[in-house]
Tab-separated table of C-alpha atoms in Angstrom:
chain	number	residue	atom	x	y	z
A	1	GLY	CA	-19.423	31.462	11.147
A	2	ILE	CA	-21.696	29.277	9.013
A	3	PRO	CA	-25.088	28.443	10.550
A	4	CYS	CA	-26.277	24.842	10.720
A	5	ALA	CA	-29.217	25.703	8.415
A	6	ALA	CA	-27.113	26.133	5.295
A	7	MET	CA	-27.735	24.645	1.873
A	8	PHE	CA	-24.929	22.515	0.475
A	9	ARG	CA	-24.332	19.830	-2.106
A	10	ARG	CA	-24.873	16.243	-1.023
A	11	GLU	CA	-21.524	15.598	-2.702
A	12	MET	CA	-19.788	17.552	0.075
A	13	TRP	CA	-21.495	15.486	2.762
A	14	VAL	CA	-20.473	12.224	1.049
A	15	ARG	CA	-16.917	13.308	0.247
A	16	SER	CA	-16.239	14.648	3.736
A	17	GLY	CA	-17.741	11.635	5.481
A	18	GLY	CA	-20.616	13.548	7.074
A	19	TYR	CA	-20.838	14.823	10.616
A	20	LYS	CA	-18.477	13.349	13.216
A	21	GLN	CA	-20.069	12.637	16.594
A	22	VAL	CA	-16.664	12.786	18.277
A	23	TYR	CA	-16.702	16.588	17.843
A	24	HIS	CA	-20.150	17.091	19.454
A	25	PRO	CA	-21.416	19.720	20.272
A	26	ALA	CA	-19.302	21.474	17.625
A	27	GLU	CA	-19.792	18.795	14.953
A	28	ASP	CA	-21.382	21.297	12.547
A	29	ALA	CA	-18.436	23.728	12.766
A	30	GLU	CA	-15.995	20.835	12.225
A	31	PHE	CA	-18.074	19.645	9.259
A	32	TRP	CA	-17.830	23.042	7.542
A	33	LEU	CA	-14.090	23.209	8.284
A	34	ARG	CA	-13.505	19.776	6.751
A	35	GLY	CA	-15.684	20.517	3.737
A	36	LEU	CA	-13.851	23.758	3.009
A	37	SER	CA	-10.492	21.974	3.307
A	38	LEU	CA	-11.577	19.594	0.535
A	39	GLY	CA	-12.120	22.407	-1.928
A	40	PHE	CA	-15.764	23.304	-1.422
A	41	THR	CA	-16.445	26.992	-0.852
A	42	ALA	CA	-19.016	28.963	1.166
A	43	LYS	CA	-20.930	32.074	0.207
A	44	ARG	CA	-23.406	34.233	2.062
A	45	VAL	CA	-26.097	35.106	-0.487
A	46	THR	CA	-28.419	37.354	1.507
A	47	ASN	CA	-28.495	39.609	4.549
A	48	GLU	CA	-32.160	38.861	5.179
A	49	PRO	CA	-32.963	37.087	8.473
A	50	LEU	CA	-34.398	33.876	7.011
A	51	MET	CA	-33.692	31.626	10.007
A	52	LEU	CA	-34.755	31.761	13.643
A	53	TYR	CA	-31.984	30.595	15.989
A	54	ARG	CA	-33.246	29.639	19.451
A	55	HIS	CA	-31.001	30.393	22.429
A	56	HIS	CA	-31.797	28.547	25.646
A	57	ALA	CA	-29.937	27.503	28.767
A	58	ASP	CA	-30.224	23.757	28.091
A	59	SER	CA	-28.774	23.777	24.569
A	60	ALA	CA	-25.922	21.358	23.878
A	61	SER	CA	-23.566	24.211	23.022
A	62	ARG	CA	-24.067	25.598	26.545
A	63	THR	CA	-24.214	22.405	28.592
A	64	LYS	CA	-21.780	20.043	26.821
A	65	PRO	CA	-17.976	20.421	27.092
A	66	GLN	CA	-16.501	22.073	24.012
A	67	ARG	CA	-14.041	20.033	21.965
A	68	ASN	CA	-11.078	21.387	20.025
A	69	ILE	CA	-12.070	20.800	16.408
A	70	HIS	CA	-8.550	21.653	15.194
A	71	THR	CA	-6.838	18.699	16.925
A	72	TRP	CA	-6.682	16.502	13.802
A	73	HIS	CA	-6.777	19.411	11.330
A	74	ASN	CA	-3.176	20.582	11.147
A	75	PHE	CA	-3.940	22.454	7.933
A	76	ALA	CA	-5.791	25.028	10.047
A	77	THR	CA	-2.442	26.218	11.425
A	78	ASP	CA	0.253	25.214	8.917
A	79	LYS	CA	-1.884	25.955	5.798
A	80	GLN	CA	-0.847	22.690	4.116
A	81	TYR	CA	-4.313	21.821	2.902
A	82	PRO	CA	-5.281	18.202	2.183
A	83	PHE	CA	-4.448	17.233	-1.375
A	84	ALA	CA	-4.038	20.905	-2.392
A	85	ALA	CA	-7.709	21.854	-2.106
A	86	PRO	CA	-8.651	24.930	-4.158
A	87	SER	CA	-8.466	28.293	-2.421
A	88	GLU	CA	-8.222	31.975	-3.268
A	89	VAL	CA	-4.443	31.565	-3.331
A	90	GLN	CA	-3.208	28.407	-5.034
A	91	PRO	CA	-1.574	26.237	-2.340
A	92	VAL	CA	1.575	24.203	-2.820
A	93	ILE	CA	0.760	20.886	-4.482
A	94	ARG	CA	2.505	17.893	-2.961
A	95	SER	CA	3.252	14.621	-4.718
A	96	TYR	CA	1.997	11.441	-3.048
A	97	SER	CA	3.573	9.093	-5.582
A	98	SER	CA	6.498	8.113	-3.332
A	99	PRO	CA	5.224	7.785	0.248
A	100	ASP	CA	7.659	7.294	3.122
A	101	ILE	CA	5.143	5.347	5.239
A	102	SER	CA	2.374	2.903	4.300
A	103	VAL	CA	-0.271	2.750	7.047
A	104	ILE	CA	-1.927	-0.696	6.993
A	105	ILE	CA	-5.425	-1.050	8.509
A	106	PRO	CA	-7.340	-4.378	8.470
A	107	VAL	CA	-11.121	-3.981	8.840
A	108	GLY	CA	-12.922	-6.982	10.313
A	109	THR	CA	-16.390	-7.677	11.656
A	110	GLY	CA	-17.428	-5.086	14.227
A	111	HIS	CA	-14.958	-2.508	12.935
A	112	GLU	CA	-16.729	-1.392	9.767
A	113	GLU	CA	-18.015	1.811	11.342
A	114	LEU	CA	-15.035	2.392	13.646
A	115	VAL	CA	-12.450	2.533	10.880
A	116	THR	CA	-13.419	6.070	9.852
A	117	ARG	CA	-11.897	7.436	13.052
A	118	ALA	CA	-8.666	5.533	12.400
A	119	ILE	CA	-8.567	6.919	8.840
A	120	ASP	CA	-9.347	10.452	10.037
A	121	SER	CA	-6.486	10.224	12.540
A	122	VAL	CA	-4.064	9.413	9.704
A	123	ILE	CA	-5.406	12.279	7.578
A	124	GLY	CA	-4.845	14.571	10.569
A	125	GLN	CA	-1.141	13.751	10.931
A	126	SER	CA	1.451	16.533	10.981
A	127	PHE	CA	3.617	14.165	8.888
A	128	ARG	CA	2.002	14.110	5.444
A	129	ASN	CA	3.957	11.745	3.214
A	130	TRP	CA	1.971	8.561	3.800
A	131	GLU	CA	-0.351	6.220	1.952
A	132	LEU	CA	-3.307	4.303	3.416
A	133	VAL	CA	-3.807	0.602	2.702
A	134	VAL	CA	-7.172	-0.608	4.049
A	135	ILE	CA	-8.008	-4.323	3.877
A	136	ASP	CA	-11.676	-5.370	3.997
A	137	ASP	CA	-11.792	-8.565	6.050
A	138	ALA	CA	-15.499	-8.561	6.908
A	139	PRO	CA	-17.355	-11.535	5.344
A	140	THR	CA	-20.139	-9.425	3.847
A	141	GLY	CA	-20.541	-11.188	0.499
A	142	ASP	CA	-20.216	-9.021	-2.568
A	143	PRO	CA	-17.340	-6.602	-1.840
A	144	TYR	CA	-18.805	-3.932	-4.096
A	145	SER	CA	-21.975	-3.678	-2.006
A	146	CYS	CA	-20.282	-3.503	1.388
A	147	LEU	CA	-19.089	-0.564	3.450
A	148	PHE	CA	-15.997	-0.264	1.280
A	149	SER	CA	-18.092	1.339	-1.442
A	150	THR	CA	-18.963	4.138	0.980
A	151	LEU	CA	-15.362	4.433	2.173
A	152	GLY	CA	-14.252	4.893	-1.419
A	153	LYS	CA	-16.549	7.887	-1.828
A	154	SER	CA	-15.441	9.614	1.370
A	155	TYR	CA	-11.793	8.597	1.089
A	156	PRO	CA	-11.065	8.109	-2.636
A	157	PHE	CA	-7.308	8.204	-2.030
A	158	ILE	CA	-7.104	5.049	0.108
A	159	LYS	CA	-5.838	1.818	-1.409
A	160	ARG	CA	-8.672	-0.656	-0.848
A	161	VAL	CA	-7.812	-4.345	-0.672
A	162	TYR	CA	-10.409	-7.099	-0.465
A	163	GLY	CA	-10.152	-10.348	1.460
A	164	ASP	CA	-11.185	-13.714	0.060
A	165	PHE	CA	-14.985	-13.616	0.204
A	166	ARG	CA	-15.251	-17.222	-0.907
A	167	VAL	CA	-14.029	-18.304	2.526
A	168	GLY	CA	-15.336	-15.421	4.623
A	169	SER	CA	-12.979	-13.579	6.944
A	170	ILE	CA	-9.316	-14.339	6.355
A	171	GLY	CA	-8.296	-13.020	9.794
A	172	GLN	CA	-6.147	-10.117	10.934
A	173	ALA	CA	-2.852	-11.915	10.297
A	174	ALA	CA	-3.660	-12.636	6.654
A	175	ALA	CA	-5.195	-9.185	6.199
A	176	ARG	CA	-2.019	-7.488	7.441
A	177	ASN	CA	0.035	-9.718	5.145
A	178	LYS	CA	-2.121	-8.608	2.210
A	179	GLY	CA	-1.456	-5.025	3.261
A	180	LEU	CA	2.292	-5.663	3.248
A	181	VAL	CA	2.079	-6.929	-0.329
A	182	GLU	CA	0.225	-3.787	-1.442
A	183	ALA	CA	2.356	-1.307	0.543
A	184	GLU	CA	4.551	0.841	-1.687
A	185	ALA	CA	6.498	2.772	0.968
A	186	PRO	CA	9.798	1.515	2.447
A	187	LEU	CA	8.377	1.919	5.962
A	188	VAL	CA	5.087	0.448	7.200
A	189	LEU	CA	2.922	1.109	10.236
A	190	PHE	CA	0.195	-1.266	11.427
A	191	LEU	CA	-2.969	0.294	12.855
A	192	ASP	CA	-6.042	-1.603	14.048
A	193	ALA	CA	-9.359	-0.260	12.774
A	194	ASP	CA	-10.628	0.494	16.281
A	195	ASP	CA	-7.510	2.417	17.357
A	196	TRP	CA	-6.316	5.849	16.300
A	197	LEU	CA	-3.167	7.971	16.235
A	198	MET	CA	-2.456	11.245	17.981
A	199	PRO	CA	-1.761	14.069	15.469
A	200	THR	CA	2.050	13.953	15.801
A	201	ALA	CA	2.413	10.143	15.958
A	202	LEU	CA	3.914	9.578	12.500
A	203	GLU	CA	6.176	12.614	12.827
A	204	LYS	CA	7.598	11.540	16.209
A	205	MET	CA	7.995	7.890	15.209
A	206	PHE	CA	9.613	8.790	11.878
A	207	GLU	CA	12.098	11.067	13.676
A	208	ALA	CA	12.902	8.297	16.161
A	209	TYR	CA	13.558	5.848	13.324
A	210	GLN	CA	15.930	8.273	11.635
A	211	LYS	CA	17.844	8.710	14.912
A	212	ALA	CA	18.153	4.971	15.538
A	213	THR	CA	21.632	3.456	15.380
A	214	HIS	CA	20.559	0.589	13.143
A	215	GLU	CA	18.155	0.431	10.204
A	216	SER	CA	16.738	-2.974	11.200
A	217	CYS	CA	14.661	-1.912	14.180
A	218	TYR	CA	11.100	-0.836	14.803
A	219	ILE	CA	9.611	2.115	16.652
A	220	TYR	CA	6.648	1.813	18.993
A	221	PRO	CA	4.887	4.535	21.014
A	222	ASP	CA	3.483	4.776	24.491
A	223	TRP	CA	-0.306	4.650	24.410
A	224	HIS	CA	-3.620	5.443	26.061
A	225	ASN	CA	-6.106	2.642	26.699
A	226	PHE	CA	-9.484	3.799	25.418
A	227	LYS	CA	-12.326	2.279	27.429
A	228	GLY	CA	-15.895	3.409	26.886
A	229	THR	CA	-15.488	7.149	26.431
A	230	GLU	CA	-12.384	7.598	28.591
A	231	LEU	CA	-8.662	7.629	27.841
A	232	ILE	CA	-6.761	5.709	30.522
A	233	PRO	CA	-2.928	5.819	30.661
A	234	SER	CA	-1.274	2.477	29.881
A	235	LEU	CA	-0.403	0.547	33.018
A	236	ALA	CA	2.581	-1.640	33.906
A	237	LYS	CA	4.536	-0.566	30.840
A	238	GLU	CA	7.839	-2.417	30.526
A	239	THR	CA	11.206	-1.500	29.037
A	240	TYR	CA	11.932	-3.401	25.829
A	241	SER	CA	14.337	-6.329	25.855
A	242	GLN	CA	14.528	-9.311	23.532
A	243	LYS	CA	14.298	-11.832	26.360
A	244	ARG	CA	11.334	-10.122	28.017
A	245	LEU	CA	9.462	-9.946	24.710
A	246	LEU	CA	9.826	-13.713	24.295
A	247	GLU	CA	8.035	-14.067	27.646
A	248	LYS	CA	5.137	-11.647	27.065
A	249	LEU	CA	3.782	-9.062	24.638
A	250	ILE	CA	4.844	-5.645	25.921
A	251	HIS	CA	3.385	-3.219	23.352
A	252	PRO	CA	0.556	-2.960	20.768
A	253	VAL	CA	0.868	-3.934	17.109
A	254	THR	CA	1.158	-0.284	16.037
A	255	VAL	CA	4.843	0.040	15.177
A	256	LEU	CA	6.848	1.789	12.452
A	257	MET	CA	9.344	-0.475	10.687
A	258	ARG	CA	10.936	-1.403	7.387
A	259	LYS	CA	8.672	-3.350	5.070
A	260	GLU	CA	11.774	-5.365	4.188
A	261	ASP	CA	12.119	-6.638	7.777
A	262	ALA	CA	8.422	-7.536	8.038
A	263	VAL	CA	8.593	-9.537	4.823
A	264	ALA	CA	11.888	-11.205	5.825
A	265	VAL	CA	10.259	-12.913	8.845
A	266	GLY	CA	7.277	-14.045	6.776
A	267	GLY	CA	4.819	-11.477	8.071
A	268	PHE	CA	2.152	-12.598	10.545
A	269	ASP	CA	1.472	-16.284	11.227
A	270	THR	CA	-2.010	-17.100	9.891
A	271	THR	CA	-2.173	-20.431	11.750
A	272	LEU	CA	-2.354	-18.824	15.184
A	273	ASN	CA	-5.786	-18.246	16.677
A	274	GLY	CA	-4.888	-14.916	18.262
A	275	PHE	CA	-1.765	-13.103	19.500
A	276	GLU	CA	-0.216	-13.284	16.024
A	277	ASP	CA	1.243	-9.823	16.670
A	278	TRP	CA	3.249	-11.143	19.641
A	279	ASP	CA	4.587	-14.017	17.540
A	280	PHE	CA	5.502	-11.508	14.809
A	281	PHE	CA	7.566	-9.418	17.228
A	282	CYS	CA	9.198	-12.570	18.634
A	283	LYS	CA	10.330	-13.507	15.113
A	284	LEU	CA	11.807	-10.043	14.740
A	285	ALA	CA	13.505	-10.185	18.154
A	286	VAL	CA	15.381	-13.421	17.510
A	287	ARG	CA	16.672	-11.908	14.241
A	288	GLY	CA	17.996	-8.879	16.101
A	289	VAL	CA	15.255	-6.503	14.893
A	290	CYS	CA	14.404	-4.857	18.196
A	291	GLY	CA	11.891	-2.315	19.411
A	292	ILE	CA	12.658	1.288	20.376
A	293	GLU	CA	10.049	3.194	22.369
A	294	VAL	CA	8.972	6.786	21.808
A	295	ASN	CA	8.033	7.763	25.344
A	296	GLU	CA	4.978	9.782	24.349
A	297	LYS	CA	1.345	8.713	24.302
A	298	LEU	CA	0.824	8.750	20.546
A	299	LEU	CA	-1.761	5.956	20.227
A	300	SER	CA	-5.283	5.437	21.539
A	301	TYR	CA	-5.695	1.700	22.051
A	302	GLN	CA	-9.288	0.447	22.082
A	303	THR	CA	-9.883	-2.289	24.648
A	304	GLU	CA	-13.589	-3.058	24.190
A	305	ALA	CA	-14.388	-2.991	20.444
A	306	GLY	CA	-14.523	-5.675	17.775
A	307	THR	CA	-14.514	-9.464	17.877
A	308	GLN	CA	-10.912	-10.404	17.056
A	309	ARG	CA	-9.487	-9.266	20.394
A	310	LYS	CA	-12.291	-11.094	22.210
A	311	LYS	CA	-11.501	-14.319	20.329
A	312	SER	CA	-7.812	-13.910	21.124
A	313	TYR	CA	-8.493	-13.746	24.842
A	314	GLU	CA	-10.906	-16.682	24.701
A	315	ASN	CA	-7.987	-18.785	23.420
A	316	LYS	CA	-5.358	-16.949	25.444
A	317	ASP	CA	-3.972	-19.827	27.541
A	318	ALA	CA	-3.541	-22.211	24.606
A	319	VAL	CA	-2.067	-19.629	22.232
A	320	VAL	CA	0.286	-18.123	24.823
A	321	SER	CA	1.564	-21.596	25.734
A	322	ALA	CA	2.129	-22.400	22.055
A	323	ILE	CA	4.125	-19.210	21.451
A	324	ILE	CA	6.246	-19.657	24.576
A	325	GLU	CA	6.955	-23.255	23.523
A	326	ARG	CA	7.929	-22.030	20.037
A	327	TYR	CA	10.630	-19.693	21.387
A	328	LYS	CA	11.689	-21.432	24.608
A	329	GLU	CA	15.026	-22.514	23.099
A	330	TYR	CA	15.881	-18.859	22.522
A	331	SER	CA	14.950	-17.989	26.110
A	332	ASN	CA	17.132	-20.746	27.554
A	333	GLN	CA	20.487	-19.276	28.532
A	334	GLU	CA	22.246	-22.655	28.548
A	335	GLY	CA	22.550	-24.565	25.311
A	336	GLY	CA	19.606	-22.918	23.574
A	337	LYS	CA	19.401	-21.218	20.195
A	338	LYS	CA	21.294	-17.961	20.045
A	339	ILE	CA	19.348	-14.712	19.647
A	340	MET	CA	20.948	-12.392	17.129
A	341	ALA	CA	22.458	-9.289	18.687
A	342	CYS	CA	20.111	-6.332	18.874
A	343	GLY	CA	21.495	-3.938	16.257
A	344	SER	CA	19.570	-0.954	17.567
A	345	CYS	CA	21.011	-1.410	21.060
A	346	GLY	CA	24.674	-1.863	20.276
A	347	GLY	CA	25.581	0.312	17.331
A	348	GLY	CA	25.721	-0.664	13.705
A	349	ARG	CA	24.587	1.060	10.553
A	350	LYS	CA	22.499	4.158	11.193
A	351	ALA	CA	18.848	3.930	10.214
A	352	GLU	CA	17.987	5.694	7.005
A	353	VAL	CA	14.739	5.708	5.076
A	354	PRO	CA	15.481	3.676	1.926
A	355	LYS	CA	15.427	5.810	-1.199
A	356	GLN	CA	12.969	4.724	-3.861
A	357	ASP	CA	13.984	4.491	-7.490
A	358	ASN	CA	11.425	6.511	-9.438
A	359	THR	CA	13.141	6.101	-12.798
A	360	PRO	CA	10.462	5.055	-15.331
A	361	LYS	CA	10.846	1.481	-16.523
A	362	GLU	CA	9.902	0.260	-19.966
A	363	GLY	CA	6.132	-0.186	-20.223
A	364	GLU	CA	5.511	1.367	-16.809
A	365	ILE	CA	2.385	3.497	-16.331
A	366	LEU	CA	3.399	6.985	-15.183
A	367	ILE	CA	-0.038	8.591	-14.994
A	368	LYS	CA	-3.249	6.731	-14.343
A	369	TYR	CA	-6.695	8.329	-14.317
A	370	THR	CA	-8.811	6.880	-11.504
A	371	GLY	CA	-11.892	9.105	-11.603
A	372	ASN	CA	-15.484	8.064	-12.213
A	373	ASN	CA	-16.026	9.933	-15.504
A	374	PRO	CA	-13.834	8.708	-18.392
A	375	THR	CA	-13.690	12.122	-19.984
A	376	PRO	CA	-10.544	14.101	-20.826
A	377	ILE	CA	-9.234	16.384	-18.079
């Protein structure tokens, strides 16, 4: 192993995002593992005992529960290293130019520090063909001096989108809509900055979408509620139905769906002061774009972080009444508006991931250098 008292480049600390408290007391071992996966190497330069390592009964490594540092590091077992990091044997290099899934994460006030765990959970997915679209919605003034500058150094591959800093925060609804505009994959997945995915979430949800009987549907997982430092199983989970969804929100915003369907319903309503995700799923339901559950706990849903959720619940009664009023004609069995048949429940065209046309178009940029040093490579 590598001792904690090792000399390393500051560049590795910045690029890897530093030590992660979530892995304590093995945060140093996880740090070396992550650094090596990014292409940095380690070398023992002397056999001289130049460090004194104190063993005692009250040390964290002896008294704290050990955490599995490989949970979100699938490369440790399948050898598919992130972004083809250098190694003694040249690994297979994957292309990320045509992602299957765009993961959209809005970052608002109170979530600036939490988002790194959400990003790390996407990096740690067993399903690799994704892109990350992160929208900065914190009214911090100059976008180039905010946390996003740091995120860009640790995660240079993310697509960073800025809100409108002339008006402050644009809100989660508008931030997600901005993410939809920037998303390049045919499928999108919404993830709040204070939540995170289990390592097989994208894989299981992608498989479920491919098995669906209709392409216009969305996939949602079962979830853990994360409160304080504990994971609590979701309670009172309900089976999806269009009518029940029009009466109450029955799952989190984290779903996998076609970008085309999200755009067709106009995205998220920016005029609502909370619960815009429920309204979004209601719009999908009345168009026959229904939810299909993956009955596995693939999402950790934070219940106590950030300000947006708090604001939503402060206005809960008024917003819930407004949404119910908006769709009451669809809920009325007699003489109301007709809900389109749920394609994913009653047959129809099998779901397939839309194929992207990668044929170069006239004037299209095929290769773009995005590094810091404008020198030939």
